[in-house]
CSV table of C-alpha atoms in Angstrom, one decimal:
chain,number,residue,atom,x,y,z
Z,28,MET,CA,0.0,0.0,0.0
Z,29,SER,CA,1.4,3.4,-1.0
Z,30,ALA,CA,1.5,6.6,1.0
Z,31,MET,CA,-1.8,8.2,1.7
Z,32,GLN,CA,-3.0,11.6,0.4
Z,33,SER,CA,-3.6,14.1,3.1
Z,34,LEU,CA,-7.0,15.8,3.5
Z,35,PHE,CA,-5.2,18.8,4.8
Z,36,ALA,CA,-4.2,21.4,2.2
Z,37,ASP,CA,-0.5,21.8,1.7
Z,38,ASP,CA,-0.5,25.4,3.1
Z,39,LEU,CA,-2.3,24.2,6.2
Z,40,LEU,CA,0.2,21.4,6.8
Z,41,ARG,CA,3.1,23.9,6.3
Z,42,ARG,CA,1.7,26.3,8.8
Z,43,LEU,CA,1.1,23.5,11.4
Z,44,GLU,CA,4.5,22.1,11.0
Z,45,HIS,CA,6.2,25.5,11.1
Z,46,SER,CA,4.3,26.4,14.3
Z,47,GLY,CA,5.3,23.0,15.8
Z,48,VAL,CA,2.9,23.7,18.7
Z,49,VAL,CA,-0.9,24.3,18.8
Z,50,ALA,CA,-2.2,26.2,21.8
Z,51,VAL,CA,-5.2,24.2,23.1
Z,52,LEU,CA,-7.6,26.4,24.9
Z,53,VAL,CA,-10.8,26.5,27.0
Z,54,VAL,CA,-12.3,30.0,26.6
Z,55,ASP,CA,-15.2,30.8,28.9
Z,56,GLU,CA,-15.8,34.4,27.7
Z,57,VAL,CA,-15.8,35.7,24.2
Z,58,ARG,CA,-14.2,39.0,25.3
Z,59,HIS,CA,-11.0,37.1,26.1
Z,60,ALA,CA,-10.7,35.6,22.6
Z,61,VAL,CA,-8.9,38.5,20.8
Z,62,PRO,CA,-6.4,39.4,23.6
Z,63,LEU,CA,-5.7,35.7,24.0
Z,64,ALA,CA,-4.9,35.3,20.3
Z,65,ARG,CA,-2.7,38.4,20.4
Z,66,ALA,CA,-0.8,37.2,23.5
Z,67,LEU,CA,-0.1,33.9,21.8
Z,68,LEU,CA,1.1,35.7,18.6
Z,69,ALA,CA,3.3,37.9,20.7
Z,70,GLY,CA,5.1,34.8,21.9
Z,71,GLY,CA,5.4,33.3,18.5
Z,72,VAL,CA,2.6,30.7,18.6
Z,73,LYS,CA,0.5,31.2,15.5
Z,74,VAL,CA,-1.9,28.2,15.7
Z,75,MET,CA,-4.7,27.7,18.3
Z,76,GLU,CA,-7.4,25.2,18.9
Z,77,LEU,CA,-10.5,26.4,20.7
Z,78,THR,CA,-12.2,23.5,22.4
Z,79,LEU,CA,-15.9,23.0,22.4
Z,80,ARG,CA,-15.9,22.6,26.2
Z,81,THR,CA,-17.7,25.9,26.6
Z,82,PRO,CA,-20.5,27.6,24.7
Z,83,ALA,CA,-18.2,30.5,23.8
Z,84,ALA,CA,-15.9,28.6,21.5
Z,85,LEU,CA,-17.5,29.2,18.1
Z,86,GLU,CA,-18.2,32.9,18.9
Z,87,ALA,CA,-14.6,33.2,20.1
Z,88,LEU,CA,-13.5,31.8,16.8
Z,89,ALA,CA,-15.5,34.3,14.9
Z,90,ALA,CA,-14.0,37.2,16.9
Z,91,ILE,CA,-10.5,35.9,16.2
Z,92,ARG,CA,-11.1,35.4,12.5
Z,93,GLY,CA,-12.4,38.9,12.3
Z,94,GLU,CA,-9.8,40.8,14.4
Z,95,VAL,CA,-6.7,38.6,14.4
Z,96,PRO,CA,-6.7,37.0,10.9
Z,97,GLU,CA,-3.0,36.1,11.1
Z,98,MET,CA,-3.9,33.5,13.7
Z,99,LEU,CA,-4.7,30.0,12.4
Z,100,ALA,CA,-7.6,29.0,14.5
Z,101,GLY,CA,-9.2,25.6,14.6
Z,102,ILE,CA,-11.9,23.9,16.8
Z,103,GLY,CA,-11.3,20.9,19.1
Z,104,THR,CA,-13.3,18.5,21.2
Z,105,ILE,CA,-15.6,17.8,18.3
Z,106,LEU,CA,-17.7,14.9,19.6
Z,107,ASN,CA,-20.6,14.7,17.1
Z,108,PRO,CA,-21.6,15.4,13.5
Z,109,VAL,CA,-23.5,18.5,14.4
Z,110,GLN,CA,-20.4,20.1,16.0
Z,111,ALA,CA,-18.3,19.1,13.0
Z,112,ARG,CA,-20.7,20.9,10.7
Z,113,ALA,CA,-20.9,23.9,13.0
Z,114,ALA,CA,-17.1,24.2,13.2
Z,115,ALA,CA,-16.9,24.1,9.4
Z,116,ALA,CA,-19.7,26.7,9.0
Z,117,ALA,CA,-17.9,29.0,11.5
Z,118,GLY,CA,-14.8,29.0,9.4
Z,119,ALA,CA,-12.5,26.7,11.5
Z,120,ALA,CA,-9.2,26.1,9.8
Z,121,PHE,CA,-9.2,22.5,11.1
Z,122,GLY,CA,-11.0,20.3,13.5
Z,123,VAL,CA,-9.8,17.9,16.1
Z,124,ALA,CA,-11.4,15.2,18.3
Z,125,PRO,CA,-10.3,13.2,21.3
Z,126,GLY,CA,-11.6,10.0,19.8
Z,127,MET,CA,-12.2,8.1,16.6
Z,128,ASN,CA,-15.9,8.4,15.7
Z,129,PRO,CA,-16.6,7.4,12.0
Z,130,ARG,CA,-19.8,9.6,12.0
Z,131,VAL,CA,-17.8,12.7,13.0
Z,132,ILE,CA,-15.1,12.0,10.4
Z,133,SER,CA,-17.8,11.6,7.7
Z,134,ALA,CA,-19.5,14.8,8.7
Z,135,ALA,CA,-16.3,16.8,8.8
Z,136,GLN,CA,-15.3,15.5,5.4
Z,137,GLU,CA,-18.7,16.3,3.9
Z,138,ALA,CA,-18.4,19.8,5.3
Z,139,GLY,CA,-14.9,20.3,3.9
Z,140,LEU,CA,-13.3,20.6,7.4
Z,141,PRO,CA,-9.7,19.3,7.6
Z,142,PHE,CA,-10.1,16.9,10.5
Z,143,ALA,CA,-7.8,14.9,12.8
Z,144,PRO,CA,-9.5,12.2,14.9
Z,145,GLY,CA,-8.0,11.0,18.1
Z,146,ILE,CA,-6.3,7.6,18.3
Z,147,ALA,CA,-4.7,5.6,21.0
Z,148,THR,CA,-4.1,2.1,19.4
Z,149,PRO,CA,-3.1,0.6,16.1
Z,150,SER,CA,-6.7,-0.6,15.5
Z,151,GLU,CA,-7.9,3.0,15.9
Z,152,MET,CA,-5.2,4.2,13.5
Z,153,GLU,CA,-6.3,1.7,10.9
Z,154,ALA,CA,-9.9,2.6,11.3
Z,155,ALA,CA,-9.1,6.3,10.9
Z,156,MET,CA,-6.9,5.7,7.9
Z,157,GLU,CA,-9.5,3.5,6.3
Z,158,LEU,CA,-11.8,6.6,6.4
Z,159,GLY,CA,-9.1,8.7,4.7
Z,160,CYS,CA,-7.5,10.4,7.7
Z,161,ARG,CA,-3.7,10.7,7.5
Z,162,GLU,CA,-3.2,13.3,10.2
Z,163,LEU,CA,-4.2,11.9,13.6
Z,164,LYS,CA,-4.4,13.2,17.2
Z,165,PHE,CA,-2.5,11.0,19.6
Z,166,PHE,CA,-4.3,11.3,22.9
Z,167,PRO,CA,-3.7,11.1,25.9
Z,168,ALA,CA,0.0,11.1,24.9
Z,169,GLU,CA,1.9,10.8,28.1
Z,170,SER,CA,-0.6,8.6,29.8
Z,171,LEU,CA,-0.4,6.1,27.0
Z,172,GLY,CA,3.4,5.8,27.2
Z,173,GLY,CA,4.6,8.9,25.4
Z,174,VAL,CA,7.1,8.9,22.5
Z,175,ALA,CA,8.3,5.3,23.1
Z,176,TYR,CA,4.7,4.0,22.7
Z,177,LEU,CA,4.0,6.3,19.7
Z,178,LYS,CA,7.1,5.1,17.9
Z,179,ASN,CA,6.1,1.5,18.3
Z,180,ILE,CA,2.6,1.9,17.0
Z,181,TYR,CA,3.8,4.2,14.2
Z,182,ALA,CA,6.4,1.8,12.8
Z,183,PRO,CA,4.1,-0.5,10.8
Z,184,TYR,CA,2.4,2.4,9.2
Z,185,ALA,CA,5.4,4.7,8.5
Z,186,HIS,CA,5.4,4.1,4.8
Z,187,LEU,CA,1.8,5.5,4.6
Z,188,GLY,CA,2.9,9.0,5.6
Z,189,VAL,CA,0.7,9.2,8.7
Z,190,ARG,CA,1.5,12.0,11.1
Z,191,PHE,CA,0.4,12.9,14.6
Z,192,MET,CA,-0.6,15.8,16.8
Z,193,PRO,CA,0.2,14.5,20.3
Z,194,LEU,CA,-1.8,16.0,23.2
Z,195,GLY,CA,-2.2,15.1,26.9
Z,196,GLY,CA,0.3,15.7,29.7
Z,197,LEU,CA,2.7,17.7,27.5
Z,198,LYS,CA,4.6,20.7,28.9
Z,199,ALA,CA,7.8,22.6,28.2
Z,200,THR,CA,9.9,20.0,30.0
Z,201,ASN,CA,8.8,17.0,28.0
Z,202,ILE,CA,8.0,18.1,24.4
Z,203,GLU,CA,11.5,17.9,22.9
Z,204,PRO,CA,11.5,14.2,22.3
Z,205,TYR,CA,8.2,14.5,20.3
Z,206,LEU,CA,9.5,17.4,18.2
Z,207,LYS,CA,12.5,15.3,17.2
Z,208,GLU,CA,10.4,12.7,15.6
Z,209,PRO,CA,9.4,13.2,11.9
Z,210,PHE,CA,6.0,11.8,12.6
Z,211,THR,CA,5.0,14.7,14.8
Z,212,LEU,CA,3.2,17.4,12.8
Z,213,ALA,CA,2.6,19.7,15.7
Z,214,LEU,CA,2.1,19.3,19.5
Z,215,GLY,CA,-1.1,20.2,21.4
Z,216,GLY,CA,-0.1,22.5,24.2
Z,217,SER,CA,-2.8,23.1,26.8
Z,218,TRP,CA,-0.2,24.3,29.4
Z,219,ILE,CA,0.6,27.5,27.3
Z,220,ALA,CA,-2.7,29.2,28.2
Z,221,THR,CA,-4.6,27.3,30.9
Z,222,ARG,CA,-8.2,28.0,31.6
Z,223,ASP,CA,-7.2,29.8,34.9
Z,224,LEU,CA,-4.7,32.0,33.1
Z,225,ILE,CA,-7.3,33.0,30.5
Z,226,ARG,CA,-9.9,33.7,33.1
Z,227,ALA,CA,-7.3,35.9,34.9
Z,228,ALA,CA,-6.5,37.7,31.7
Z,229,ALA,CA,-2.8,36.9,32.4
Z,230,TRP,CA,-1.7,37.9,28.9
Z,231,ASP,CA,1.9,38.5,29.7
Z,232,GLN,CA,2.3,35.1,31.3
Z,233,ILE,CA,0.6,33.5,28.4
Z,234,THR,CA,3.0,35.3,26.0
Z,235,ASN,CA,5.9,34.1,28.1
Z,236,HIS,CA,4.7,30.5,27.9
Z,237,ALA,CA,4.2,30.8,24.1
Z,238,ALA,CA,7.7,32.2,23.7
Z,239,GLU,CA,9.2,29.4,25.7
Z,240,ALA,CA,7.4,26.8,23.5
Z,241,ARG,CA,8.5,28.7,20.4
Z,242,GLN,CA,12.1,28.7,21.5
Z,243,ILE,CA,12.0,24.9,22.0
Z,244,VAL,CA,10.5,24.3,18.6
Z,245,ASP,CA,13.0,26.5,16.9
Z,246,ARG,CA,15.9,24.9,18.7
Z,247,VAL,CA,14.8,21.3,17.9
Z,248,ARG,CA,13.5,21.8,14.4
Z,249,ARG,CA,15.5,24.6,13.0
Z,250,GLY,CA,18.7,24.6,14.9
Z,251,GLY,CA,17.9,27.8,16.8
Z,252,ALA,CA,16.6,29.8,13.9
Z,253,VAL,CA,13.8,32.2,14.7
């Protein structure tokens, strides 16, 4: 079997890979969306994932798309087909889910939403790839065994070009091994802007976390280039 074709546009893949890290966010109030996006950009993180864990996510996406267009904003925690269609209609750059639900994948594809389902096992990988997904979320990354486990389950499928967006238990002190692997498209970083930091409008601290993540990505992937 030959390498799979990605459902993500080339430009989207380049932007994800260049960013190396995706800020994964829980936003409770729409008024925080724009300053949050600007704080992340100030630290060099240019991709964010607004999770559908609060009712504010889609409205926050609209605010960011309108006022901070240079930020690549996707939607995460997509758990059903209705949410997949809503994310696409709201203009999400991509969609992500914690699990591998065939109905959600189909809805995302029908709506034209680049979508990465969550996988934890080889069987889930095969099911996702059977449905045309080449980019996959690896979740919960550290709880499953981290890079060592991911390398093992990736090996039989390496020739297919599958790539991962690991998330779960990641922080500045443990992301480097993931970034060294060619199968990592970009990391999901929920530590960069936690829910508490966003609620506190701690934009300077969020910028500092983003800058720290940016420096690690640049050091590992581009030999320190900014």
